[in-house]
Amino acid sequence: MHDMSKKITALSKTTKNREASTVIEVDDIGFSYDLGKTETLKGISMEIPKNQVTALIGPSGCGKSTLLRCLNRMNDLIDTAKITRGAIRILGQDIHAAEVDAIELRKQVGMVFQKYNPFPKSIYDNVAYGLRIQGVKKKSILDEAVERSLRNAALWDEAKDRLKDSALGLSGGQQQRLCIARTIAVRPKVILMDEPCSALDPIATAKVEELMLELRKEFTIVIVTHSMQQASRISDRTAFFYLGELVEYASTSHIFTSPSVKQTEDYISGRFG
Amino acid sequence: MNASENPFESKRNWTKLREKLGVGSFGIATYFILFCAALIFGQIAYKGLPTFFKSEAPYVNTEFFTSNPEILRVWHDAEGNKFSMPDKKFDVWRRDNPDAVILDPHALNYSAGGIAGPLIGTALLVLFCMIIALSIGISAAIYLSEYCGKGRIMSMIRLSILNLAGVPSIVFALFGWGIFCHAAPAIVDHVDERSLFAFSIGSNYLSFQGWGTSLLAGSCTLAIMVLPVIITACEESLRAVPKGFREASFALGSSQWQTIRKAVLPYALPGILTATVLGITRVAGETAPIMLTATSTDKTDMPMQALQNEGVWAFFTQSVQALPFHIYTLAKLPDDPLSKPMQNGATFAFLLLVMGFAFVSILLRNRVRKKLKW
Amino acid sequence: MQVAAVPANKPKNKSAPTFKGKRGLRLMGLNFTTDGVVKGFFGGNAYLAILALLFICVFLLKSGLGFIPGYRVELGEARISGVELTNKVRYELTGYKALLARVNQAFIAEKRNRFGDEESTIYLYEEFEALVDDEFEDAMETYLSINDSPEKEAACARLCKDIADACNNIPEKKLLQALTRRLPELRKVSTNAKDQAIALAQDYALNDAETPHAVAEISAQISKEMGNFNTAVQAIKSAGKPLIQLESELTKHTAESDRILKLNRQTSGSITALEQGLKKAKQRDEPPVIIAAIEKRLKKSRGSFIEIDTEARIKAVYQAIENHDLIVDTLLIKISKAFNSLPAELENELTNVTIEQAHKLNSEFAIIVAKQKENISAWRHDKSITTGNTLAAFFFGSEWQTGSPWQDIYGLMPLFTGSLLVASVSLLFAVPLAIGAALYVNQFAHKREAALVKPGIEFIQAIPSVVLGLFGVLVLAGFLKDWSHSPLLSWIPGFPITERLNVLLAALLLAFMAAPTIFTLAEDALNNVPKAFTEASLAMGATKLQTAINVILPASMPGIIAAIMLGFGRVVGETMVVLMVAGNKAKIPEFSEGIGIVGQPVHTMTSIIAQEYGEVTEGSLHWQALFMVGLVLFTISLVINSTCQRVLNSKNR
């Protein structure tokens, strides 16, 4: 039985790989917050396919957020952070290589945070921010990009009459969708989401989830979530992390119906974590 | 996908340059401020240090720290040699050499002797000021933070105290001058003409004639000036003690005072100490208030003499010398190279004194901040 | 026992007897527990502090506001007696005198330029004459007593040689001193002048004459050569005589009535006091001796009351002023005529500059005259002065003049503009530096670097202002003046600076004091910006600089503005630095000079208190005026502080 399920996992993995090209390739990555004394990530290897939602799950402190922040090098901002081994390749390029500019990387690998964090500016200025810092000044381009992003983020109808109002006047769910709109305005290749719904109520959560399924058509999405239900609802593939190691990585249906590892099963069924 | 093609290649040479320019100019602003400070400090130290030392045996110019400011006598002899001598020495020398030829004699005020009088005066002013300000200020802070609620009136009072902390010192000086020098009550044998009104008590009078330009008036003025600072800072450090400490103490059946004494004050003490040193720094460096209320240029004897000769009340109501005011007086001296050593020495000594207190307060505060993470 | 602060955990005293509170010391029906006593002690101190601080406000208000009615009375007296009118004429006269002085300066500068050598000859001669008198008295007498001609010739040669030797042996330095004592411009002693002076001294010794003829000749020559210039100066001088006369006439008429009015005010004050005392004494049935004594003093006071007919006196004033317009018009015409005859372009730069300044003063004088003519014709002695007038005279008065023999004028404007000017210029330097430094330390500096730089800048805050002031007076003032004269910097508007102590100097030092204050508060404000904003911006691919400028700075704007305002408050309230280096000239700075305004000396509200507190008598109008200035300062700082506190508090919430 056990062998059987393993076989299926492997099979689904390969089929998926064949279906979609790989965007992110994590190759035996090791990461430490204290200059290598202790490893927070202990040799993770995984491939993240294009135009799919990949969910990273696991108990607190398992390293899933750390991995996510490695993907756009946000961890560079911590002085004592260090990649101890391995490499991450996005679109075939090793992102820690010397010729890679972290800022250029972040323009193409966007991120949405756990707590919605729009700038204390108007809705319009928030969405246009990314383009403006890239030097876009023409109003027509900005207008078009703002409208498209807000439409993509399903916020246009609610916000079109108050584009000049402060973004902080929106509701929590709207603010989070605004943050998503802000991220997609610069047309990144990948969107990283760090528990995007944990600060939202169920209705707002449903809207954001719906949005993610919509966005999957255009973007590759990696999402960290605490909620099993969310992962099962929206993700195509799921990776389960435990104590800095990747325990299991397979298609979502497989993980949630017949996990091949005992720990995964325990976690999903709520026996720990 | 072609791996050799780098999608994240840096494309922003112009942005990079702008980044460097921007950060560079901010850095320059920062170090320019520090550079100016170093320049001023260095200049004063460079000119002041020679006054602290001398070329002979003990090498430290003890006279500078142990004697009062004096007049410097300057003259030529018949051969055109220049002589200069402090006033007291000059008298002795004159007695020993009655036949010496003295040509073109002139006197330079405050250009000889030392800074002992001003130093002691400043110490006394700071001491009495802090005694008054701390005893009132800490109690007031405890009352405001521990006994009062957060009612509207209380928060208004708090806000007013905070606002008063920013009022210019010259306004406090003016107030102290009007009240303490001219209208405060004193027990006297003989009612002065300027007294506002007077009662007779026994053989003496209680007269509202003020204490004149005096140590007491200066200390009180400085205390009033620094009171808002001390109350605000102490209250802040009391409030920084977590509420849980108090609740735990109350839950064990302690009374309010026991709670304050055992569960609040010990943890607020470093903060209160910092506030104290901060207050001393501010008080020691102030010139305007003491100029109006405590010092006079014609004071030449040490303050202790009044205590020995005339008693406690005379001690407190005498005017004193003080280092900041002494420096102000020195700054107004005519430009003569012989006055410079005193000018520079006194300035450097004063700067060192105040900076010492400031250093301690910054050190203390940083330690408190590091520790205060409950 | 009442505990207001923490009701939830208050031990309950009443309900159950087992929880009864400890009984303290019972005194006068009150239960003194330790807690009660402690609370009372703390509360007492707190209220003492609060009362003391409240008392400051009340005292300042009381002392300051007493000024307004007092000043109103004085202004009224000045109007009824005509002193006010005289002041207007005096104002014109000041303008004229400044003009005359400048023209004179130009004249002297020209004279010294053209005839420096001759003038130094005369001064040197006087030095040598003294020397000859001292040293060669005997030799001269011997020489004069010789009658034999060949012998006399030899003696003459000997004496001449001795005198020349003696004169030549005087060190150059001493001669220079002698010259510069009298003529600072003559810094060099030319050999020509020296030789001539020696010759003159010899002439003096040989003839035992009084001043040699040659000296007088030189003086006459100089006057003649100056020709046109000389007559122009003399013309301006004589043209002013009618105005001077008018002023002294007016002064004669008005000063006396003003004095009497002031005396009468004092007398009536003491009469009221005595009357009240008498009433009380009668009510209390004091012994008749005392009542009689009071009555006697009352009578004496009433006797010293001087009857004065202001109406009659003012008539003479009106009569005198009738000629005013004619006098000033003639004066203006005469001056402009004299100016026309002034030589246009001279060789000496100093003369040209001074003449140009005189031209400017002339046009200013014309404006003053035109304005005062209007004022004088509109002036009426019987127009009453309202409180509004008094307030306007104080707050918008353009003159602060105390200790004058005439009327003291208390106008806040010169001080207020001075304070404002110094503070704004200093912020111009301090704000960019401080905000730049705050951004750098908060956003870009390495952690360890920030841990060193931050206390370093905070340390500056503790430098006592008197030390900075001394540094300004002794070091920076000289530097600044020298720099401003360097040709490399002459493109900066306002350079070169002529005054040693000026706005720029004060502003630079104050900027140095304000920068740490602004830095610390601005850094706090930057620190309060949520980290999420930074993260979001960086995750969008913004650089650190873009993040700092586009996100963090706007988000912390209220805090930064509060920081700047508090810095402004600190600068406005600073006393010692401005007292020592701002120049202390109570005059509204001339805004017409553009940026050159920073080279002018000013007085400020803080320094006027520190400067004049020593001259006032308790309770006098001047004393009250100083308190009024203090009150204005107090109000400004309270407004600034409370606004900033509100901004900062709302931010923290």
PDB file of N, CA and C in Angstrom, chain C residues 427-480:
ATOM      1  N   LEU C 427      17.442  77.900  11.041  1.00  0.00           N
ATOM      2  CA  LEU C 427      16.760  76.669  10.615  1.00  0.00           C
ATOM      3  C   LEU C 427      17.120  76.318   9.172  1.00  0.00           C
ATOM      4  N   LEU C 428      17.353  77.353   8.388  1.00  0.00           N
ATOM      5  CA  LEU C 428      17.757  77.128   6.997  1.00  0.00           C
ATOM      6  C   LEU C 428      19.002  76.238   6.937  1.00  0.00           C
ATOM      7  N   PHE C 429      19.896  76.429   7.898  1.00  0.00           N
ATOM      8  CA  PHE C 429      21.086  75.580   7.942  1.00  0.00           C
ATOM      9  C   PHE C 429      20.793  74.266   8.651  1.00  0.00           C
ATOM     10  N   ALA C 430      20.047  74.364   9.752  1.00  0.00           N
ATOM     11  CA  ALA C 430      19.925  73.195  10.636  1.00  0.00           C
ATOM     12  C   ALA C 430      19.024  72.122  10.046  1.00  0.00           C
ATOM     13  N   VAL C 431      17.911  72.527   9.399  1.00  0.00           N
ATOM     14  CA  VAL C 431      16.930  71.531   8.979  1.00  0.00           C
ATOM     15  C   VAL C 431      17.492  70.545   7.957  1.00  0.00           C
ATOM     16  N   PRO C 432      18.098  70.991   6.860  1.00  0.00           N
ATOM     17  CA  PRO C 432      18.614  70.006   5.909  1.00  0.00           C
ATOM     18  C   PRO C 432      19.651  69.078   6.536  1.00  0.00           C
ATOM     19  N   LEU C 433      20.545  69.677   7.339  1.00  0.00           N
ATOM     20  CA  LEU C 433      21.579  68.862   7.969  1.00  0.00           C
ATOM     21  C   LEU C 433      20.960  67.830   8.903  1.00  0.00           C
ATOM     22  N   ALA C 434      20.047  68.305   9.751  1.00  0.00           N
ATOM     23  CA  ALA C 434      19.502  67.415  10.772  1.00  0.00           C
ATOM     24  C   ALA C 434      18.636  66.324  10.144  1.00  0.00           C
ATOM     25  N   ILE C 435      17.794  66.691   9.185  1.00  0.00           N
ATOM     26  CA  ILE C 435      16.926  65.687   8.563  1.00  0.00           C
ATOM     27  C   ILE C 435      17.770  64.703   7.756  1.00  0.00           C
ATOM     28  N   GLY C 436      18.765  65.232   7.038  1.00  0.00           N
ATOM     29  CA  GLY C 436      19.665  64.359   6.287  1.00  0.00           C
ATOM     30  C   GLY C 436      20.352  63.378   7.221  1.00  0.00           C
ATOM     31  N   ALA C 437      20.840  63.899   8.343  1.00  0.00           N
ATOM     32  CA  ALA C 437      21.533  63.035   9.296  1.00  0.00           C
ATOM     33  C   ALA C 437      20.574  61.997   9.874  1.00  0.00           C
ATOM     34  N   ALA C 438      19.340  62.437  10.169  1.00  0.00           N
ATOM     35  CA  ALA C 438      18.365  61.494  10.737  1.00  0.00           C
ATOM     36  C   ALA C 438      18.072  60.377   9.741  1.00  0.00           C
ATOM     37  N   LEU C 439      17.893  60.735   8.474  1.00  0.00           N
ATOM     38  CA  LEU C 439      17.635  59.722   7.454  1.00  0.00           C
ATOM     39  C   LEU C 439      18.818  58.766   7.347  1.00  0.00           C
ATOM     40  N   TYR C 440      20.006  59.351   7.371  1.00  0.00           N
ATOM     41  CA  TYR C 440      21.194  58.519   7.215  1.00  0.00           C
ATOM     42  C   TYR C 440      21.305  57.520   8.363  1.00  0.00           C
ATOM     43  N   VAL C 441      21.207  58.047   9.583  1.00  0.00           N
ATOM     44  CA  VAL C 441      21.389  57.182  10.744  1.00  0.00           C
ATOM     45  C   VAL C 441      20.277  56.136  10.797  1.00  0.00           C
ATOM     46  N   ASN C 442      19.048  56.564  10.480  1.00  0.00           N
ATOM     47  CA  ASN C 442      17.925  55.647  10.612  1.00  0.00           C
ATOM     48  C   ASN C 442      17.849  54.642   9.477  1.00  0.00           C
ATOM     49  N   GLN C 443      18.217  55.032   8.271  1.00  0.00           N
ATOM     50  CA  GLN C 443      17.958  54.182   7.119  1.00  0.00           C
ATOM     51  C   GLN C 443      19.200  53.526   6.525  1.00  0.00           C
ATOM     52  N   PHE C 444      20.300  54.244   6.523  1.00  0.00           N
ATOM     53  CA  PHE C 444      21.415  53.756   5.719  1.00  0.00           C
ATOM     54  C   PHE C 444      22.623  53.321   6.533  1.00  0.00           C
ATOM     55  N   ALA C 445      22.782  53.910   7.714  1.00  0.00           N
ATOM     56  CA  ALA C 445      24.007  53.629   8.459  1.00  0.00           C
ATOM     57  C   ALA C 445      23.990  52.195   8.968  1.00  0.00           C
ATOM     58  N   HIS C 446      25.172  51.653   9.091  1.00  0.00           N
ATOM     59  CA  HIS C 446      25.313  50.348   9.708  1.00  0.00           C
ATOM     60  C   HIS C 446      24.940  50.474  11.171  1.00  0.00           C
ATOM     61  N   LYS C 447      24.462  49.358  11.749  1.00  0.00           N
ATOM     62  CA  LYS C 447      23.984  49.410  13.123  1.00  0.00           C
ATOM     63  C   LYS C 447      25.035  49.953  14.080  1.00  0.00           C
ATOM     64  N   ARG C 448      26.252  49.458  13.914  1.00  0.00           N
ATOM     65  CA  ARG C 448      27.305  49.874  14.843  1.00  0.00           C
ATOM     66  C   ARG C 448      27.645  51.347  14.625  1.00  0.00           C
ATOM     67  N   GLU C 449      27.609  51.768  13.369  1.00  0.00           N
ATOM     68  CA  GLU C 449      27.867  53.171  13.046  1.00  0.00           C
ATOM     69  C   GLU C 449      26.801  54.049  13.707  1.00  0.00           C
ATOM     70  N   ALA C 450      25.547  53.626  13.569  1.00  0.00           N
ATOM     71  CA  ALA C 450      24.450  54.400  14.159  1.00  0.00           C
ATOM     72  C   ALA C 450      24.595  54.477  15.664  1.00  0.00           C
ATOM     73  N   ALA C 451      25.052  53.370  16.276  1.00  0.00           N
ATOM     74  CA  ALA C 451      25.182  53.355  17.732  1.00  0.00           C
ATOM     75  C   ALA C 451      26.263  54.326  18.193  1.00  0.00           C
ATOM     76  N   LEU C 452      27.180  54.694  17.313  1.00  0.00           N
ATOM     77  CA  LEU C 452      28.192  55.687  17.679  1.00  0.00           C
ATOM     78  C   LEU C 452      27.751  57.103  17.329  1.00  0.00           C
ATOM     79  N   VAL C 453      27.160  57.226  16.128  1.00  0.00           N
ATOM     80  CA  VAL C 453      26.822  58.561  15.633  1.00  0.00           C
ATOM     81  C   VAL C 453      25.701  59.186  16.456  1.00  0.00           C
ATOM     82  N   LYS C 454      24.699  58.363  16.790  1.00  0.00           N
ATOM     83  CA  LYS C 454      23.522  58.926  17.465  1.00  0.00           C
ATOM     84  C   LYS C 454      23.863  59.595  18.795  1.00  0.00           C
ATOM     85  N   PRO C 455      24.509  58.888  19.714  1.00  0.00           N
ATOM     86  CA  PRO C 455      24.872  59.589  20.957  1.00  0.00           C
ATOM     87  C   PRO C 455      25.823  60.734  20.699  1.00  0.00           C
ATOM     88  N   GLY C 456      26.652  60.600  19.655  1.00  0.00           N
ATOM     89  CA  GLY C 456      27.567  61.689  19.325  1.00  0.00           C
ATOM     90  C   GLY C 456      26.813  62.971  19.043  1.00  0.00           C
ATOM     91  N   ILE C 457      25.778  62.873  18.231  1.00  0.00           N
ATOM     92  CA  ILE C 457      25.012  64.079  17.901  1.00  0.00           C
ATOM     93  C   ILE C 457      24.207  64.549  19.112  1.00  0.00           C
ATOM     94  N   GLU C 458      23.660  63.597  19.862  1.00  0.00           N
ATOM     95  CA  GLU C 458      22.905  63.991  21.061  1.00  0.00           C
ATOM     96  C   GLU C 458      23.809  64.707  22.054  1.00  0.00           C
ATOM     97  N   PHE C 459      25.064  64.304  22.067  1.00  0.00           N
ATOM     98  CA  PHE C 459      26.060  64.896  22.944  1.00  0.00           C
ATOM     99  C   PHE C 459      26.175  66.408  22.706  1.00  0.00           C
ATOM    100  N   ILE C 460      26.042  66.793  21.440  1.00  0.00           N
ATOM    101  CA  ILE C 460      26.186  68.207  21.088  1.00  0.00           C
ATOM    102  C   ILE C 460      25.157  69.054  21.830  1.00  0.00           C
ATOM    103  N   GLN C 461      23.995  68.464  22.046  1.00  0.00           N
ATOM    104  CA  GLN C 461      22.929  69.179  22.741  1.00  0.00           C
ATOM    105  C   GLN C 461      23.386  69.732  24.087  1.00  0.00           C
ATOM    106  N   ALA C 462      24.338  69.046  24.690  1.00  0.00           N
ATOM    107  CA  ALA C 462      24.729  69.440  26.038  1.00  0.00           C
ATOM    108  C   ALA C 462      25.748  70.567  26.055  1.00  0.00           C
ATOM    109  N   ILE C 463      26.321  70.932  24.914  1.00  0.00           N
ATOM    110  CA  ILE C 463      27.299  72.026  24.920  1.00  0.00           C
ATOM    111  C   ILE C 463      26.606  73.288  25.420  1.00  0.00           C
ATOM    112  N   PRO C 464      27.109  73.876  26.502  1.00  0.00           N
ATOM    113  CA  PRO C 464      26.428  75.049  27.066  1.00  0.00           C
ATOM    114  C   PRO C 464      26.438  76.216  26.076  1.00  0.00           C
ATOM    115  N   SER C 465      25.352  76.953  26.068  1.00  0.00           N
ATOM    116  CA  SER C 465      25.222  78.007  25.073  1.00  0.00           C
ATOM    117  C   SER C 465      26.270  79.097  25.283  1.00  0.00           C
ATOM    118  N   VAL C 466      26.672  79.317  26.526  1.00  0.00           N
ATOM    119  CA  VAL C 466      27.633  80.399  26.766  1.00  0.00           C
ATOM    120  C   VAL C 466      28.991  80.044  26.159  1.00  0.00           C
ATOM    121  N   VAL C 467      29.299  78.756  26.143  1.00  0.00           N
ATOM    122  CA  VAL C 467      30.555  78.318  25.531  1.00  0.00           C
ATOM    123  C   VAL C 467      30.503  78.553  24.018  1.00  0.00           C
ATOM    124  N   LEU C 468      29.353  78.208  23.428  1.00  0.00           N
ATOM    125  CA  LEU C 468      29.206  78.449  21.999  1.00  0.00           C
ATOM    126  C   LEU C 468      29.294  79.943  21.702  1.00  0.00           C
ATOM    127  N   GLY C 469      28.685  80.731  22.576  1.00  0.00           N
ATOM    128  CA  GLY C 469      28.718  82.176  22.393  1.00  0.00           C
ATOM    129  C   GLY C 469      30.146  82.689  22.428  1.00  0.00           C
ATOM    130  N   LEU C 470      30.903  82.196  23.391  1.00  0.00           N
ATOM    131  CA  LEU C 470      32.299  82.620  23.504  1.00  0.00           C
ATOM    132  C   LEU C 470      33.086  82.211  22.277  1.00  0.00           C
ATOM    133  N   PHE C 471      32.838  80.983  21.823  1.00  0.00           N
ATOM    134  CA  PHE C 471      33.490  80.507  20.602  1.00  0.00           C
ATOM    135  C   PHE C 471      33.142  81.438  19.442  1.00  0.00           C
ATOM    136  N   GLY C 472      31.875  81.845  19.405  1.00  0.00           N
ATOM    137  CA  GLY C 472      31.438  82.740  18.339  1.00  0.00           C
ATOM    138  C   GLY C 472      32.154  84.071  18.387  1.00  0.00           C
ATOM    139  N   VAL C 473      32.236  84.639  19.591  1.00  0.00           N
ATOM    140  CA  VAL C 473      32.842  85.962  19.723  1.00  0.00           C
ATOM    141  C   VAL C 473      34.334  85.916  19.415  1.00  0.00           C
ATOM    142  N   LEU C 474      35.013  84.918  19.988  1.00  0.00           N
ATOM    143  CA  LEU C 474      36.470  84.915  19.894  1.00  0.00           C
ATOM    144  C   LEU C 474      36.988  84.336  18.587  1.00  0.00           C
ATOM    145  N   VAL C 475      36.306  83.322  18.061  1.00  0.00           N
ATOM    146  CA  VAL C 475      36.866  82.622  16.904  1.00  0.00           C
ATOM    147  C   VAL C 475      36.052  82.845  15.631  1.00  0.00           C
ATOM    148  N   LEU C 476      34.786  82.444  15.701  1.00  0.00           N
ATOM    149  CA  LEU C 476      34.014  82.393  14.459  1.00  0.00           C
ATOM    150  C   LEU C 476      33.781  83.789  13.880  1.00  0.00           C
ATOM    151  N   ALA C 477      33.584  84.788  14.757  1.00  0.00           N
ATOM    152  CA  ALA C 477      33.298  86.141  14.258  1.00  0.00           C
ATOM    153  C   ALA C 477      34.413  86.626  13.345  1.00  0.00           C
ATOM    154  N   GLY C 478      35.647  86.445  13.809  1.00  0.00           N
ATOM    155  CA  GLY C 478      36.779  86.882  13.009  1.00  0.00           C
ATOM    156  C   GLY C 478      36.876  86.121  11.697  1.00  0.00           C
ATOM    157  N   PHE C 479      36.732  84.777  11.798  1.00  0.00           N
ATOM    158  CA  PHE C 479      36.787  83.935  10.610  1.00  0.00           C
ATOM    159  C   PHE C 479      35.764  84.375   9.582  1.00  0.00           C
ATOM    160  N   LEU C 480      34.533  84.517  10.076  1.00  0.00           N
ATOM    161  CA  LEU C 480      33.426  84.819   9.174  1.00  0.00           C
ATOM    162  C   LEU C 480      33.675  86.129   8.455  1.00  0.00           C
TER     163      LEU C 480
END
